[in-house]
Structures are given as C-alpha cells and as structure tokens.
CSV table of C-alpha atoms in Angstrom, one decimal:
chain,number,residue,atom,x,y,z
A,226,UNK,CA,89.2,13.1,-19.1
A,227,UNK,CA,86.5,13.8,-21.6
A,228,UNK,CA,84.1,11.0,-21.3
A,229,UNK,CA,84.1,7.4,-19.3
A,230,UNK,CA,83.0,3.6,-20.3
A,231,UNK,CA,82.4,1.0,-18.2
A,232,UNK,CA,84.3,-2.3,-18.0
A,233,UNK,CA,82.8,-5.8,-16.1
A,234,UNK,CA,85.8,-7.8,-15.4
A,235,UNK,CA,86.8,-10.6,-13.3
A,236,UNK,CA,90.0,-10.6,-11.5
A,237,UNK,CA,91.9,-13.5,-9.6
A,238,UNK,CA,91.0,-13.2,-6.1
A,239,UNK,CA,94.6,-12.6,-5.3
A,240,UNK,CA,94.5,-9.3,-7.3
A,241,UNK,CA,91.4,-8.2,-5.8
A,242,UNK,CA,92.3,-8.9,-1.9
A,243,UNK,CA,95.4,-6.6,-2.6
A,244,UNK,CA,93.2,-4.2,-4.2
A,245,UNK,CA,91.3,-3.8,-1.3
A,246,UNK,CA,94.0,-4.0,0.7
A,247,UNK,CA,95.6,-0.9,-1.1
A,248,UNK,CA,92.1,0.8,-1.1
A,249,UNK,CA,92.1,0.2,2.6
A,250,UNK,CA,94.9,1.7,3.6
A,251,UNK,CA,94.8,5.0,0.7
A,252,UNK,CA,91.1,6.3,1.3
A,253,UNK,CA,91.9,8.9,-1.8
A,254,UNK,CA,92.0,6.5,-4.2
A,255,UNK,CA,88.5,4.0,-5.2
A,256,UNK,CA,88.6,1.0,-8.0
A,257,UNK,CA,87.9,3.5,-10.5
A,258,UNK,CA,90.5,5.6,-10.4
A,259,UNK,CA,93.6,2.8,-9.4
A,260,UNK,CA,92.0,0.5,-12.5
A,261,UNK,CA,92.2,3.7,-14.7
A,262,UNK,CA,96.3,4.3,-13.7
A,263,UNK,CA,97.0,0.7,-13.8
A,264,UNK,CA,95.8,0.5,-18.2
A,265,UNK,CA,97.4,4.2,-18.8
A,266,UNK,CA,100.2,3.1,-17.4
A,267,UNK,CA,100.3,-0.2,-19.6
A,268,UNK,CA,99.7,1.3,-22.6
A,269,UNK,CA,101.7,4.4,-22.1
A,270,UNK,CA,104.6,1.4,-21.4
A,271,UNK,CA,103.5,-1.1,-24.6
A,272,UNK,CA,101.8,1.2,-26.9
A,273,UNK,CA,102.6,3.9,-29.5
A,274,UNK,CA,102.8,6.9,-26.8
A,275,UNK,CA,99.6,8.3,-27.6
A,276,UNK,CA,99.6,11.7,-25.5
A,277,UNK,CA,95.8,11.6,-24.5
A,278,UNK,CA,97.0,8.6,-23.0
A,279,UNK,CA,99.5,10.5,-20.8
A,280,UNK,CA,97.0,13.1,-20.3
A,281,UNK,CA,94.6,10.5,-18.5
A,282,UNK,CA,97.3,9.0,-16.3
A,283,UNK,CA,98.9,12.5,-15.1
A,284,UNK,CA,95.1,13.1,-14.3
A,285,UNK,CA,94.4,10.6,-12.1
A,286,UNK,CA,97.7,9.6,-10.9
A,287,UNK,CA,97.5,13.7,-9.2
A,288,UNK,CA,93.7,14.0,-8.7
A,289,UNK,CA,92.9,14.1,-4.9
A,290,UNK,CA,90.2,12.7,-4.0
C-alpha cells in the first residue's frame, strides 16, 4: 500500500461492540487494518475490479501483525 488517508466515521454501536469483540479475541488485527479489508472487500465485490484494489486487500488480509 503506497500511501494512507484518514477516515472519522461513526458506526452503530452494534457494529462497534462486535468490532471490539473480534479485535478482542484476534490480537493481530487493530481497526485499521479490519476497516481497510472490510471497503476492499466491498469494492472488489461492487466495483469495476480495479487490481490495486485487490492488491490492498491480499495485503492486509495476509499481513501479520
């Protein structure tokens, strides 16, 4: 991944309990990097296949870490 930008969301409280409860129980993942999968994944699924796109995901979906 070449270079990062920041995002200020807010998320139902629903979604962010079971965030922290993932983050809980997988100590080599961190918001970052689980945000990050979750939109390649949605665009690699809804958008026009971009390969950078694929790029990113395969990256952090097998980073350790």
């Amino acid at each position: 991944m070449n270079s990062t930008q920041n995002i200020f969301t807010t998320l139902p409280e629903t979604l962010h309990q079971s965030l922290n409860t993932y983050l809980e129980k997988h100590p080599d993942w961190d918001e970052r990097r689980l945000i990050t999968a979750a939109i390649s994944l949605f665009l690699l699924q809804n958008a026009d296949g971009d390969r950078r796109v694929s790029q990113v995901y395969l990256e952090t979906l097998f980073r350790r870490g």
